[in-house]
Each structure stands twice: as structure tokens, then as C-alpha cells.
Amino acid sequence: MGVQVMSSPHFLVVLLAQIVIFWTKKTIMADSRTPSDMSTALLISVDQSGHGDYKKIQDAIDAVPPNHKELVYILVKPGIYKEKIVVPADKPYITLSGTQPSNTIITWHEGGSIFDSAVVTILASDFVARYLTIQNTFGRSGKAVALRVSGDRAAFYNCRILSYQDTLLDETGRHFYSNCYIEGGTDFICGDAASVFEKCHVHSTSEVGGIITAHHRSTPRENTGFTFLGCKITGSAGTTLLGRPWGAYSRVVFAFTSMSDAILPQGWDDWRDPSKQRTVYYGEYKCYGPGANRAKRVSWSRSLSTKEALQFLNKNMIGGRGWLRPAPTHFKKFYTINSEKTKENN
């Protein structure tokens, strides 16, 4: 009898309907966390002198209730903030902003694991950073991440990201970097994210054998890759390569990018695994400068045609039109958060 019920068309229809309802409810719940007003943010100030809501950046982040439903704008007053920072996954829609990167600096000194050494770790979605310097001062003796980005839909504007090895762990998700300065020597932009770097300055501090990118992408089905649009690459002459494959299907494209003589003529490396030459996707399109000369490039890199390059010349890979947002224009006092939290507790 039980077998007959389980196999009946009516039962299957009911089961399918229940599954649809379940996932619809989950989608509605997820969508309900999206702020209804994207122009107004709750304002929290951080000031080391004690004239803000908090003296430490992490304390300000900790004060934000989990799964809050409004934009939160944390304004960091000028200063050198010696602390490690984590934005947890249950705190989306946070903006962390300084006034200018030269005077608003987050710094720490730690090497070792690429996951644990990061000065700033972003696990939340819909995060924005503006006008900050994020620096790991560990030096050249090992892996030392300045910024780890592991949340989806993260954007960074006019930030400076500094270390030597694995400076930017662009781990997973869709990300956008605009007018940022990124500095390092070995694999200093690495990870498996889908990211667009627009008008960024990439500077190699390597003296020999430097590598800019180490993109992962382990299968051709992953829609990930690093795209550099209208960027600038500098460094000491003949000291660095554009990239090498952390994963077999590593994908990196440079377009309309100024390349100084820091770039070695061969351009790319297979990380001592010739089999990856058949699977990586390393492309260049209308780049210029002495480092952009492709006469001696490795044969398995690509000089892209306009048709091939088109998919990389916009933000479609990261779906940018759907989530990139301007800075808020209206602000509410931080006590609004505390008031709502108090009401819930009562």
C-alpha cells in the first residue's frame, strides 16, 4: 500500500509542489534581507581619539546585528589602525570607508596560512570598501595576505592593498576593484574569484622571478577569472610575469593595459606543469608599453581578437549591473540599530 502511494502521480505532484514552496520560501527570505532603501545607510563612526562611536574598526563591525536589513556605513576617521578585521558572513551590506587611503591605514604583521594571515577578511556578501590602505607588513619571508575576499558581490574603490606574497587572496565570489593600487612580488593577486580590475595600478616589488597573478579555476565549467581593464603595471625592469596557473583552467585577461618593462618577454609561466598549457586561458588585448610586446610571448598565451575580447570588456562576467551600487546619499544615526535591537529584546 505504501509503495503504491509513493509511486502514484498524485503523490509526486504533491511532493514536487512542496519542494517548490520550500525553495520559494528560502528565496523570499533571502530577498527580504536586501535593504529596501539603497540610498540611505546607518552611520557608524570609528575614531581612535575617542570622538566616534568606537575606537576600533572590529568593534564597529561587531555592533552590527546579524542579518540586519539596512545599509550600514562605517566611516573610519584618519589613523593607523593596528588590528585584524573580519566581516562575518551574516553581516552583509556593510561599507567600510576612510577619507583617503594615505591617512586611513589598517595594518598587521603576520605570515603563514593564506586563510589565517589576512589583515582584513571579508566573508559577507555585498561588502564595499572605499579610501583605505590595507597592509600586511610581514615582508618577503613567506605568505602574508593583506586582504582576503570570500564573500559574493564585493567592491573596492580607491583602496591600497599592500604585502609581498599573496597580497590579495581574491578567493571566491564576484568582485570589482576600481582605481585601486595593489602591490606585491609573488602571486600577489590570487584565488578563484570572478573579478574585474578597472583602472587599477598593479605594482611588482619583486627583484627577480616575480608573478602577478595565480588564478585557480580547476574546471572549464567555472565562470571565474581575473580581467584587468585599463590598468597600469609597473616594477623593476625584467623582473615579473603576468601570471601562472594555480588551477589547470586558470583564466586571466589583460585589456587596454599599460605594461612597463617590468614584464618579462615570455609573459606567462606554466608553474612547471606543461599539461596546463593546453587548458589555461591567458589573453591580452590592445595592451601597450614595452612590456606588452608579444614577439617573445609563450605560444600558449593568446592575442585576442576583438570578437574574442568582447566578453571581457564589460562587467557581465560578474553581473555588475545587478549589484554594484553608488555610495549612499542619506544617513541615519547609529542608535537606530540599537533602538531596534532593544525593541526586539523587550
Short mmCIF file of C-alpha atoms in Angstrom, two decimals:
data_model
loop_
_atom_site.label_atom_id
_atom_site.label_comp_id
_atom_site.label_asym_id
_atom_site.label_seq_id
_atom_site.Cartn_x
_atom_site.Cartn_y
_atom_site.Cartn_z
CA MET A 1 0.00 0.00 0.00
CA GLY A 2 2.78 2.37 0.97
CA VAL A 3 4.60 1.57 -2.25
CA GLN A 4 1.51 2.35 -4.30
CA VAL A 5 1.13 5.76 -2.64
CA MET A 6 4.79 6.60 -3.11
CA SER A 7 4.61 5.73 -6.80
CA SER A 8 1.32 7.46 -7.55
CA PRO A 9 1.39 10.51 -9.85
CA HIS A 10 -0.66 12.44 -7.28
CA PHE A 11 1.96 11.90 -4.60
CA LEU A 12 4.76 13.00 -6.91
CA VAL A 13 2.87 16.18 -7.83
CA VAL A 14 2.30 16.99 -4.15
CA LEU A 15 5.94 16.29 -3.33
CA LEU A 16 7.12 18.48 -6.18
CA ALA A 17 4.80 21.27 -5.06
CA GLN A 18 6.17 21.05 -1.51
CA ILE A 19 9.73 21.28 -2.82
CA VAL A 20 8.85 24.34 -4.93
CA ILE A 21 7.17 26.00 -1.94
CA PHE A 22 10.19 25.24 0.26
CA TRP A 23 12.68 26.81 -2.15
CA THR A 24 10.37 29.74 -2.87
CA LYS A 25 10.21 30.48 0.85
CA LYS A 26 14.01 30.31 1.07
CA THR A 27 14.33 32.71 -1.87
CA ILE A 28 11.82 35.13 -0.34
CA MET A 29 13.69 35.00 2.97
CA ALA A 30 16.98 35.69 1.19
CA ASP A 31 15.45 38.56 -0.79
CA SER A 32 13.88 40.01 2.36
CA ARG A 33 17.37 40.71 3.68
CA THR A 34 18.02 43.13 0.80
CA PRO A 35 17.68 46.73 2.07
CA SER A 36 14.56 48.40 0.71
CA ASP A 37 16.27 51.82 0.57
CA MET A 38 19.66 51.65 -1.15
CA SER A 39 20.27 55.41 -0.83
CA THR A 40 20.14 55.59 2.99
CA ALA A 41 22.59 53.99 5.43
CA LEU A 42 23.00 53.69 9.16
CA LEU A 43 26.16 55.60 10.05
CA ILE A 44 28.77 54.32 12.50
CA SER A 45 31.96 56.30 13.10
CA VAL A 46 35.33 54.96 14.20
CA ASP A 47 37.89 57.34 15.66
CA GLN A 48 41.00 56.40 17.62
CA SER A 49 40.82 59.67 19.54
CA GLY A 50 37.51 58.67 21.11
CA HIS A 51 35.34 61.16 19.22
CA GLY A 52 33.43 58.47 17.33
CA ASP A 53 31.07 55.64 18.19
CA TYR A 54 34.01 53.23 18.51
CA LYS A 55 37.79 53.35 18.70
CA LYS A 56 38.35 50.07 16.83
CA ILE A 57 37.02 49.02 13.45
CA GLN A 58 36.25 45.46 14.57
CA ASP A 59 34.17 46.78 17.48
CA ALA A 60 32.04 48.73 15.00
CA ILE A 61 31.55 45.61 12.85
CA ASP A 62 30.69 43.53 15.92
CA ALA A 63 27.99 46.05 16.86
CA VAL A 64 26.06 45.44 13.64
CA PRO A 65 23.25 42.93 14.31
CA PRO A 66 23.41 39.70 12.28
CA ASN A 67 21.15 39.62 9.22
CA HIS A 68 20.31 43.32 9.54
CA LYS A 69 18.03 44.81 6.90
CA GLU A 70 19.60 48.21 6.24
CA LEU A 71 22.75 49.51 4.63
CA VAL A 72 25.48 50.15 7.19
CA TYR A 73 28.18 52.73 6.54
CA ILE A 74 31.21 52.58 8.85
CA LEU A 75 33.20 55.79 8.50
CA VAL A 76 36.79 55.35 9.67
CA LYS A 77 38.48 58.59 10.66
CA PRO A 78 42.17 59.08 9.72
CA GLY A 79 44.65 56.99 11.68
CA ILE A 80 46.77 53.84 11.69
CA TYR A 81 44.57 51.00 12.93
CA LYS A 82 46.68 48.06 14.08
CA GLU A 83 44.11 45.29 14.11
CA LYS A 84 42.91 42.25 12.20
CA ILE A 85 39.39 42.60 10.88
CA VAL A 86 36.73 40.07 9.91
CA VAL A 87 33.35 40.89 8.37
CA PRO A 88 31.32 37.71 9.09
CA ALA A 89 29.00 36.08 6.59
CA ASP A 90 25.83 37.07 8.46
CA LYS A 91 26.58 40.82 8.17
CA PRO A 92 26.01 41.82 4.52
CA TYR A 93 25.61 45.33 3.08
CA ILE A 94 28.39 46.93 5.09
CA THR A 95 30.51 49.74 3.67
CA LEU A 96 33.89 50.42 5.28
CA SER A 97 35.21 53.82 4.25
CA GLY A 98 38.14 56.03 5.09
CA THR A 99 38.61 59.60 3.89
CA GLN A 100 41.65 58.85 1.75
CA PRO A 101 43.96 55.81 1.61
CA SER A 102 47.06 57.82 2.51
CA ASN A 103 45.77 58.59 6.01
CA THR A 104 43.38 55.72 6.82
CA ILE A 105 45.51 52.61 7.24
CA ILE A 106 44.62 49.14 8.54
CA THR A 107 47.80 47.22 9.25
CA TRP A 108 49.00 43.99 10.80
CA HIS A 109 52.15 41.86 10.77
CA GLU A 110 51.51 38.15 10.23
CA GLY A 111 52.58 35.37 7.88
CA GLY A 112 51.75 31.71 7.41
CA SER A 113 48.40 30.39 6.22
CA ILE A 114 46.79 32.34 3.40
CA PHE A 115 43.45 31.94 5.18
CA ASP A 116 44.59 32.96 8.66
CA SER A 117 47.19 35.64 7.98
CA ALA A 118 44.87 38.15 6.30
CA VAL A 119 44.71 41.61 7.82
CA VAL A 120 41.14 42.08 6.53
CA THR A 121 38.85 39.12 5.79
CA ILE A 122 35.52 39.62 4.02
CA LEU A 123 33.12 36.70 4.39
CA ALA A 124 29.90 38.70 3.92
CA SER A 125 28.16 39.46 0.66
CA ASP A 126 27.52 42.95 -0.73
CA PHE A 127 30.52 44.49 1.02
CA VAL A 128 32.06 47.79 -0.12
CA ALA A 129 35.40 49.37 0.84
CA ARG A 130 36.45 52.90 -0.04
CA TYR A 131 39.57 55.03 0.50
CA LEU A 132 41.50 52.59 2.71
CA THR A 133 45.02 51.19 2.88
CA ILE A 134 45.13 47.53 3.90
CA GLN A 135 48.67 46.42 4.67
CA ASN A 136 50.45 43.30 5.87
CA THR A 137 53.98 44.24 6.95
CA PHE A 138 55.24 40.65 7.29
CA GLY A 139 57.75 41.13 4.45
CA ARG A 140 59.25 38.73 1.91
CA SER A 141 59.82 35.64 4.02
CA GLY A 142 56.56 33.84 3.27
CA LYS A 143 52.85 34.01 2.55
CA ALA A 144 51.23 37.06 4.11
CA VAL A 145 47.78 38.13 2.92
CA ALA A 146 46.65 41.71 3.26
CA LEU A 147 43.07 41.23 2.02
CA ARG A 148 41.03 38.04 1.75
CA VAL A 149 37.71 38.35 -0.12
CA SER A 150 35.47 35.29 0.21
CA GLY A 151 32.01 36.87 0.03
CA ASP A 152 29.95 37.39 -3.10
CA ARG A 153 29.35 40.83 -4.65
CA ALA A 154 32.19 42.82 -3.09
CA ALA A 155 33.51 46.13 -4.43
CA PHE A 156 36.64 48.13 -3.62
CA TYR A 157 37.15 51.76 -4.65
CA ASN A 158 40.37 53.77 -4.35
CA CYS A 159 41.99 51.32 -1.94
CA ARG A 160 45.65 50.41 -1.47
CA ILE A 161 46.37 46.71 -0.84
CA LEU A 162 49.95 46.00 0.19
CA SER A 163 52.07 42.96 1.03
CA TYR A 164 54.55 40.75 -0.83
CA GLN A 165 53.40 37.15 -1.32
CA ASP A 166 49.66 36.51 -1.84
CA THR A 167 48.80 40.14 -1.13
CA LEU A 168 45.21 39.84 -2.36
CA LEU A 169 43.53 36.47 -1.81
CA ASP A 170 40.61 37.01 -4.17
CA GLU A 171 39.25 33.70 -3.04
CA THR A 172 35.69 33.22 -4.27
CA GLY A 173 32.66 35.22 -5.41
CA ARG A 174 32.13 38.14 -7.81
CA HIS A 175 34.24 41.21 -7.12
CA PHE A 176 35.02 44.62 -8.55
CA TYR A 177 38.16 46.70 -7.96
CA SER A 178 38.21 50.29 -9.22
CA ASN A 179 41.17 52.69 -9.10
CA CYS A 180 42.96 50.51 -6.56
CA TYR A 181 46.70 50.19 -6.01
CA ILE A 182 47.81 46.57 -5.49
CA GLU A 183 51.41 45.82 -4.57
CA GLY A 184 53.39 42.61 -4.12
CA GLY A 185 56.00 40.28 -5.55
CA THR A 186 54.85 36.65 -5.70
CA ASP A 187 51.36 35.51 -6.77
CA PHE A 188 50.12 38.72 -5.27
CA ILE A 189 46.69 38.57 -6.87
CA CYS A 190 45.47 35.00 -6.37
CA GLY A 191 42.32 32.95 -5.87
CA ASP A 192 39.34 31.58 -7.79
CA ALA A 193 37.03 34.59 -7.90
CA ALA A 194 35.37 36.20 -10.90
CA SER A 195 36.80 39.71 -10.69
CA VAL A 196 37.15 42.84 -12.76
CA PHE A 197 40.04 45.20 -12.04
CA GLU A 198 39.28 48.56 -13.65
CA LYS A 199 41.86 51.36 -13.88
CA CYS A 200 43.96 49.77 -11.14
CA HIS A 201 47.69 50.27 -10.62
CA VAL A 202 49.45 46.92 -10.18
CA HIS A 203 52.99 47.30 -8.87
CA SER A 204 55.53 44.49 -8.56
CA THR A 205 58.19 44.88 -5.88
CA SER A 206 59.96 41.70 -6.98
CA GLU A 207 63.65 41.89 -7.75
CA VAL A 208 63.66 38.65 -9.75
CA GLY A 209 61.15 35.92 -10.60
CA GLY A 210 58.03 37.87 -9.72
CA ILE A 211 54.49 36.70 -10.54
CA ILE A 212 51.46 38.99 -10.59
CA THR A 213 48.51 36.57 -10.82
CA ALA A 214 47.83 32.99 -9.74
CA HIS A 215 44.25 32.26 -10.68
CA HIS A 216 42.81 28.91 -9.62
CA ARG A 217 39.80 27.70 -11.72
CA SER A 218 40.03 23.92 -11.63
CA THR A 219 37.37 23.13 -14.28
CA PRO A 220 36.19 24.80 -17.52
CA ARG A 221 32.65 24.94 -16.09
CA GLU A 222 33.58 27.61 -13.54
CA ASN A 223 32.66 31.11 -14.67
CA THR A 224 35.61 32.67 -12.91
CA GLY A 225 38.67 34.63 -13.94
CA PHE A 226 40.59 37.87 -13.48
CA THR A 227 40.03 40.65 -16.00
CA PHE A 228 42.20 43.78 -15.99
CA LEU A 229 40.72 46.70 -17.90
CA GLY A 230 42.64 49.92 -18.50
CA CYS A 231 45.14 49.12 -15.76
CA LYS A 232 48.80 50.05 -15.30
CA ILE A 233 51.63 47.64 -14.42
CA THR A 234 54.92 48.92 -13.01
CA GLY A 235 58.05 47.49 -11.37
CA SER A 236 61.77 46.99 -11.92
CA ALA A 237 62.79 46.07 -15.47
CA GLY A 238 62.60 42.40 -16.43
CA THR A 239 61.52 41.09 -13.04
CA THR A 240 57.98 39.75 -13.28
CA LEU A 241 55.48 37.66 -15.22
CA LEU A 242 51.79 38.33 -15.77
CA GLY A 243 50.70 35.07 -14.21
CA ARG A 244 50.87 31.34 -13.64
CA PRO A 245 48.15 28.71 -13.15
CA TRP A 246 47.19 27.81 -9.61
CA GLY A 247 44.48 25.65 -11.21
CA ALA A 248 44.55 23.81 -14.52
CA TYR A 249 41.93 26.10 -16.11
CA SER A 250 43.31 29.37 -14.80
CA ARG A 251 41.85 32.35 -16.70
CA VAL A 252 43.35 35.85 -16.82
CA VAL A 253 42.87 38.61 -19.40
CA PHE A 254 44.62 41.97 -19.69
CA ALA A 255 42.97 44.56 -21.95
CA PHE A 256 43.89 48.17 -22.72
CA THR A 257 46.59 47.87 -20.04
CA SER A 258 49.86 49.78 -19.87
CA MET A 259 52.70 47.34 -19.27
CA SER A 260 56.11 48.68 -18.29
CA ASP A 261 59.37 46.87 -18.96
CA ALA A 262 58.89 45.09 -15.63
CA ILE A 263 57.11 42.36 -17.62
CA LEU A 264 59.41 39.61 -18.87
CA PRO A 265 59.16 38.93 -22.64
CA GLN A 266 57.65 35.43 -22.23
CA GLY A 267 54.82 36.94 -20.19
CA TRP A 268 53.43 33.76 -18.60
CA ASP A 269 54.58 30.61 -16.77
CA ASP A 270 53.07 27.09 -16.57
CA TRP A 271 54.22 26.52 -12.95
CA ARG A 272 56.40 23.57 -14.01
CA ASP A 273 53.40 21.68 -15.42
CA PRO A 274 53.39 21.67 -19.25
CA SER A 275 49.98 19.93 -19.31
CA LYS A 276 48.37 23.17 -18.13
CA GLN A 277 49.49 24.91 -21.32
CA ARG A 278 46.57 23.18 -23.09
CA THR A 279 43.91 24.24 -20.59
CA VAL A 280 44.72 27.73 -19.28
CA TYR A 281 43.20 30.83 -20.84
CA TYR A 282 45.69 33.70 -20.81
CA GLY A 283 44.75 36.57 -23.10
CA GLU A 284 45.93 40.06 -23.97
CA TYR A 285 44.02 42.67 -25.96
CA LYS A 286 45.28 46.04 -27.14
CA CYS A 287 47.77 46.44 -24.32
CA TYR A 288 50.64 48.85 -24.79
CA GLY A 289 54.05 49.82 -23.45
CA PRO A 290 57.39 47.96 -23.59
CA GLY A 291 56.07 45.03 -21.54
CA ALA A 292 53.17 44.45 -23.95
CA ASN A 293 55.38 43.35 -26.85
CA ARG A 294 54.15 39.84 -27.70
CA ALA A 295 57.00 38.90 -30.03
CA LYS A 296 58.53 36.53 -27.45
CA ARG A 297 55.38 35.53 -25.55
CA VAL A 298 54.83 31.84 -24.78
CA SER A 299 52.94 30.26 -27.68
CA TRP A 300 50.08 29.06 -25.48
CA SER A 301 49.02 32.57 -24.47
CA ARG A 302 46.52 34.41 -26.67
CA SER A 303 46.48 37.64 -28.59
CA LEU A 304 42.73 38.16 -28.52
CA SER A 305 40.70 39.34 -31.48
CA THR A 306 38.02 41.95 -30.88
CA LYS A 307 35.37 39.24 -31.07
CA GLU A 308 37.19 37.08 -28.51
CA ALA A 309 37.81 40.03 -26.20
CA LEU A 310 34.27 41.41 -26.15
CA GLN A 311 33.08 39.14 -23.33
CA PHE A 312 35.84 40.53 -21.10
CA LEU A 313 35.38 44.23 -21.87
CA ASN A 314 32.44 44.77 -19.52
CA LYS A 315 31.14 43.65 -16.13
CA ASN A 316 28.90 40.87 -17.44
CA MET A 317 31.06 38.08 -16.00
CA ILE A 318 30.46 39.47 -12.53
CA GLY A 319 26.87 40.56 -13.21
CA GLY A 320 27.90 44.03 -12.10
CA ARG A 321 24.79 45.86 -13.30
CA GLY A 322 22.71 43.83 -10.89
CA TRP A 323 24.58 44.60 -7.66
CA LEU A 324 27.15 47.40 -7.95
CA ARG A 325 25.71 50.37 -6.06
CA PRO A 326 26.66 54.04 -5.59
CA ALA A 327 27.59 55.40 -2.19
CA PRO A 328 24.56 56.27 -0.04
CA THR A 329 23.47 59.89 -0.05
CA HIS A 330 21.48 59.92 3.21
CA PHE A 331 22.49 58.74 6.66
CA LYS A 332 20.75 57.85 9.92
CA LYS A 333 22.31 57.79 13.37
CA PHE A 334 23.74 54.52 14.61
CA TYR A 335 21.38 54.48 17.62
CA THR A 336 18.68 53.35 15.17
CA ILE A 337 20.29 49.92 15.20
CA ASN A 338 20.48 49.87 18.98
CA SER A 339 16.87 51.02 19.32
CA GLU A 340 15.58 48.27 17.05
CA LYS A 341 17.68 45.69 18.84
CA THR A 342 16.36 46.86 22.21
CA LYS A 343 12.76 46.60 20.98
CA GLU A 344 13.36 43.03 19.80
CA ASN A 345 14.84 42.06 23.18
CA ASN A 346 11.90 43.57 25.00
#
